[in-house]
Coordinates of C-alpha atoms in Angstrom, one line a residue:
M1 CA -45.5 78.4 1.9
S2 CA -43.6 77.2 5.0
N3 CA -39.9 77.4 5.4
L4 CA -39.7 73.6 5.6
K5 CA -41.6 73.1 2.4
T6 CA -39.4 75.7 0.7
I7 CA -36.2 73.9 1.9
I8 CA -37.4 70.6 0.6
Q9 CA -38.3 72.0 -2.8
D10 CA -34.9 73.7 -2.9
L11 CA -33.2 70.3 -2.2
F12 CA -34.9 68.8 -5.2
A13 CA -34.1 71.7 -7.4
N14 CA -30.5 72.5 -6.4
D15 CA -29.2 69.4 -4.5
N16 CA -30.7 66.9 -6.8
I17 CA -32.1 64.7 -4.0
E18 CA -34.3 61.8 -5.1
A19 CA -36.4 61.6 -2.0
F20 CA -37.0 63.3 1.4
V21 CA -38.1 61.6 4.6
A22 CA -40.6 63.6 6.6
Y23 CA -44.1 63.4 8.0
K24 CA -47.6 63.7 6.5
N25 CA -50.6 63.6 8.8
N26 CA -48.3 62.6 11.7
K27 CA -47.1 59.6 9.9
P28 CA -43.7 58.9 8.2
F29 CA -43.9 60.1 4.6
I30 CA -41.4 59.7 1.7
V31 CA -41.5 62.8 -0.6
R32 CA -40.6 61.5 -4.1
K33 CA -41.0 64.8 -6.1
S34 CA -40.8 68.5 -5.4
E35 CA -44.5 69.2 -5.6
D36 CA -45.2 66.6 -2.9
A37 CA -43.3 68.8 -0.4
M38 CA -46.6 70.7 -0.1
Q39 CA -48.1 67.7 1.8
V40 CA -45.5 67.4 4.6
D41 CA -46.3 68.4 8.2
E42 CA -45.0 71.8 9.2
I43 CA -42.9 70.6 12.2
D44 CA -41.7 67.2 13.4
N45 CA -43.4 66.9 16.7
Q46 CA -43.0 63.1 16.6
E47 CA -40.6 61.0 18.7
F48 CA -40.2 58.5 15.9
N49 CA -36.6 58.1 14.7
L50 CA -36.8 58.6 10.9
A51 CA -33.2 57.4 10.4
V52 CA -34.6 53.9 10.3
Y53 CA -35.9 54.5 6.8
L54 CA -32.4 55.1 5.4
N55 CA -31.8 51.3 5.9
K56 CA -34.8 50.3 3.7
P57 CA -33.6 48.8 0.4
E58 CA -35.7 51.0 -1.7
I59 CA -34.3 54.1 0.0
K60 CA -30.7 52.9 0.5
K61 CA -30.3 52.4 -3.3
L62 CA -31.0 56.1 -4.0
S63 CA -27.9 58.2 -4.7
K64 CA -29.0 61.3 -2.7
L65 CA -31.8 62.1 -0.3
G66 CA -32.9 64.4 2.5
I67 CA -34.3 63.8 6.0
L68 CA -36.1 65.7 8.6
A69 CA -34.3 65.0 11.9
N70 CA -35.1 65.5 15.5
L71 CA -32.3 65.0 18.0
S72 CA -32.6 61.2 18.2
T73 CA -32.6 61.0 14.4
M74 CA -29.5 63.2 14.2
K75 CA -27.6 61.0 16.7
A76 CA -28.6 57.9 14.7
L77 CA -27.3 59.6 11.5
V78 CA -24.0 60.4 13.1
Q79 CA -23.7 56.8 14.3
L80 CA -24.6 55.4 10.9
A81 CA -21.9 57.7 9.4
N82 CA -19.4 56.3 11.9
E83 CA -20.3 52.8 10.7
N84 CA -19.8 53.8 7.1
Q85 CA -23.5 53.3 6.2
I86 CA -24.1 56.9 5.0
T87 CA -22.1 60.0 4.0
S88 CA -22.9 63.7 4.3
D89 CA -22.6 64.2 0.6
K90 CA -25.5 61.7 0.0
V91 CA -27.7 62.6 3.0
K92 CA -28.9 66.2 3.5
V93 CA -30.2 66.8 7.1
I94 CA -32.9 69.3 8.0
S95 CA -33.5 70.1 11.7
A96 CA -37.0 69.5 13.0
D97 CA -37.4 72.9 14.5
A98 CA -39.9 75.8 14.2
S99 CA -37.2 77.4 12.0
P100 CA -35.8 74.4 10.1
K101 CA -32.0 74.5 9.3
K102 CA -30.2 72.8 6.5
F103 CA -26.9 71.2 7.4
E104 CA -24.3 71.0 4.7
R105 CA -22.0 68.6 6.6
F106 CA -22.3 66.1 9.4
E107 CA -19.9 68.1 11.5
E108 CA -22.6 70.8 11.7
V109 CA -25.0 68.1 12.9
T110 CA -22.7 67.1 15.7
E111 CA -22.4 70.8 16.7
Y112 CA -26.2 71.0 16.8
I113 CA -26.4 67.9 19.0
K114 CA -23.9 69.3 21.5
A115 CA -25.8 72.6 21.7
N116 CA -29.2 71.0 22.1
N117 CA -28.5 67.7 23.8
K118 CA -31.1 66.9 26.4
E119 CA -30.5 65.3 29.8
T120 CA -31.5 61.7 30.1
N121 CA -35.2 61.4 31.0
A122 CA -35.4 61.5 34.8
D123 CA -38.0 58.8 35.0
L124 CA -36.0 56.5 32.8
S125 CA -32.8 57.1 34.9
A126 CA -34.8 56.4 38.1
K127 CA -36.1 53.1 36.7
V128 CA -32.6 52.1 35.6
A129 CA -31.3 52.9 39.1
E130 CA -33.9 50.6 40.6
I131 CA -32.8 47.7 38.4
K132 CA -29.1 48.4 39.2
A133 CA -29.9 48.3 42.9
M134 CA -31.3 44.7 42.5
S135 CA -29.3 41.7 43.2
R136 CA -28.1 39.7 40.2
E137 CA -30.8 37.1 40.9
E138 CA -33.5 39.8 41.1
R139 CA -32.3 41.3 37.9
R140 CA -32.4 37.9 36.2
D141 CA -35.9 37.3 37.4
F142 CA -37.0 40.8 36.4
W143 CA -35.8 40.4 32.8
N144 CA -37.0 36.8 32.5
K145 CA -40.5 38.0 33.5
E146 CA -40.4 40.8 30.9
F147 CA -38.9 38.6 28.1
S148 CA -41.6 35.9 28.8
K149 CA -44.1 38.3 27.3
C150 CA -42.2 38.6 24.0
I151 CA -44.1 37.2 20.9
K152 CA -41.1 37.5 18.6
C153 CA -42.7 40.1 16.3
Y154 CA -39.4 41.8 16.0
A155 CA -41.0 45.3 16.0
C156 CA -38.0 46.4 18.2
R157 CA -35.6 45.4 15.4
S158 CA -37.7 46.9 12.6
S159 CA -37.9 50.3 14.4
C160 CA -34.2 50.5 15.3
P161 CA -32.0 52.5 12.9
M162 CA -29.0 50.6 14.2
C163 CA -30.4 47.2 13.1
Y164 CA -29.5 47.3 9.4
C165 CA -28.0 43.8 8.8
T166 CA -29.2 42.4 5.5
K167 CA -29.9 39.1 7.2
C168 CA -30.5 39.0 10.9
M169 CA -29.2 36.1 13.0
V170 CA -32.8 35.2 13.9
E171 CA -33.4 34.4 10.2
A172 CA -30.5 32.0 10.0
N173 CA -31.3 28.4 10.4
Q174 CA -28.0 26.8 9.5
P175 CA -26.9 27.0 12.3
Q176 CA -30.0 28.0 14.3
F177 CA -28.6 30.8 16.6
V178 CA -32.0 31.7 18.1
P179 CA -35.0 29.4 18.5
V180 CA -37.9 30.4 16.3
A181 CA -40.6 29.7 19.0
S182 CA -41.5 32.2 21.6
H183 CA -40.4 30.6 24.8
A184 CA -38.2 31.4 27.8
Q185 CA -34.8 30.4 26.4
G186 CA -35.4 31.7 22.8
N187 CA -36.7 35.0 24.1
F188 CA -33.8 35.5 26.4
E189 CA -31.3 34.6 23.7
W190 CA -32.9 37.1 21.2
H191 CA -33.0 40.0 23.6
F192 CA -29.6 39.3 25.1
N193 CA -27.9 39.1 21.7
R194 CA -29.7 42.2 20.4
A195 CA -28.7 44.2 23.5
M196 CA -25.1 43.2 23.0
H197 CA -25.2 44.1 19.3
L198 CA -26.4 47.6 20.3
A199 CA -23.9 48.0 23.1
G200 CA -22.0 51.2 22.4
R201 CA -24.2 51.9 19.4
C202 CA -27.6 52.6 20.8
V203 CA -28.5 56.3 20.6
G204 CA -31.3 56.1 23.2
C205 CA -34.2 57.0 21.0
N206 CA -36.4 54.5 22.9
Q207 CA -38.1 53.3 19.7
C208 CA -37.8 49.7 20.7
A209 CA -39.9 50.2 23.8
S210 CA -42.4 52.5 22.1
V211 CA -43.3 50.1 19.4
C212 CA -43.4 46.9 21.5
P213 CA -46.9 45.5 21.6
M214 CA -46.2 43.7 24.8
D215 CA -44.8 46.8 26.6
I216 CA -41.4 45.3 27.3
P217 CA -39.2 48.1 28.6
L218 CA -36.3 47.4 26.3
N219 CA -35.1 51.0 26.6
L220 CA -34.3 50.3 30.3
L221 CA -31.9 47.5 29.2
N222 CA -30.3 49.7 26.5
Q223 CA -30.0 52.7 28.9
Q224 CA -28.4 50.6 31.6
I225 CA -25.8 49.4 29.0
N226 CA -25.3 53.0 27.8
E227 CA -24.7 54.2 31.3
T228 CA -22.2 51.4 32.0
I229 CA -20.3 52.1 28.8
A230 CA -20.2 55.8 29.5
A231 CA -18.9 55.2 33.0
Q232 CA -16.3 52.6 32.1
F233 CA -15.1 53.9 28.8
G234 CA -16.3 57.5 28.5
E235 CA -18.1 56.8 25.2
T236 CA -21.5 57.9 24.0
A237 CA -23.0 56.8 20.7
G238 CA -24.0 59.3 18.0
E239 CA -22.4 62.4 19.4
E240 CA -19.0 62.5 17.7
L241 CA -17.9 61.8 14.1
N242 CA -15.1 59.5 13.3
S243 CA -15.4 57.5 16.5
N244 CA -15.5 53.7 16.8
Y245 CA -18.2 52.3 18.9
T246 CA -17.0 50.9 22.2
L247 CA -17.0 47.1 21.5
S248 CA -15.3 47.5 18.1
F249 CA -11.9 48.4 19.4
F250 CA -9.7 48.4 22.5
K251 CA -7.2 50.7 24.2
E252 CA -4.1 49.6 26.0
N253 CA -5.3 51.4 29.1
D254 CA -8.8 50.1 29.1
K255 CA -10.0 49.0 32.5
E256 CA -10.6 45.3 33.0
N257 CA -12.0 45.5 36.5
F258 CA -15.5 45.0 35.2
I259 CA -14.6 41.4 34.2
R260 CA -15.5 39.0 36.9

């Protein structure tokens, strides 16, 4: 029996978890009982951010669970903890390594993140730099062209672990914040509002772009905002516990030279 399967069974036996989020046949899989641990994949070689499943009503109502976490998933878990959505006593984290490690506390998770944090994807940074080099008008035209492809399927929202509102603004019709139809104005309003809601909270897992059926590079938009926030405020989401996300608070010495 693999070390991962043994750890999962131990969590059911000694930590009294009610479910474990992992993979089976390269697809997300919810282990509901100890014997089902035998079905999980050995190692998480997927890029999918499994933290999104912790927001699902049927999972969120459980008192205790475990999750297999790659680096992006760990960052999302830390950010969710910072936003009081989860606690380390209710979520047991197992690293998605060849030698899986069980973390007792989220402080250990942040230590792992710091020790294993990867540099931003070079190709992604280069594309963001290209967009930054554009004039304001060119950037507007670039994103209007990309957003025009949107079919409002909301796959980006469904795959994002930081989109956990019980009722999204796109589902409100009194008042109607975002037009239902897929057209230029509505598409822009949807993606602009979502980007601002993720500002200072996005952990850079790139799930939004990966699942988009229209290949809209939403990760470029989020990465550009991440880089701006890091440069202006020195803040990075999902790496430190007990930290507020950037747009949720202010400091007396915050710079205001970006306002124009």
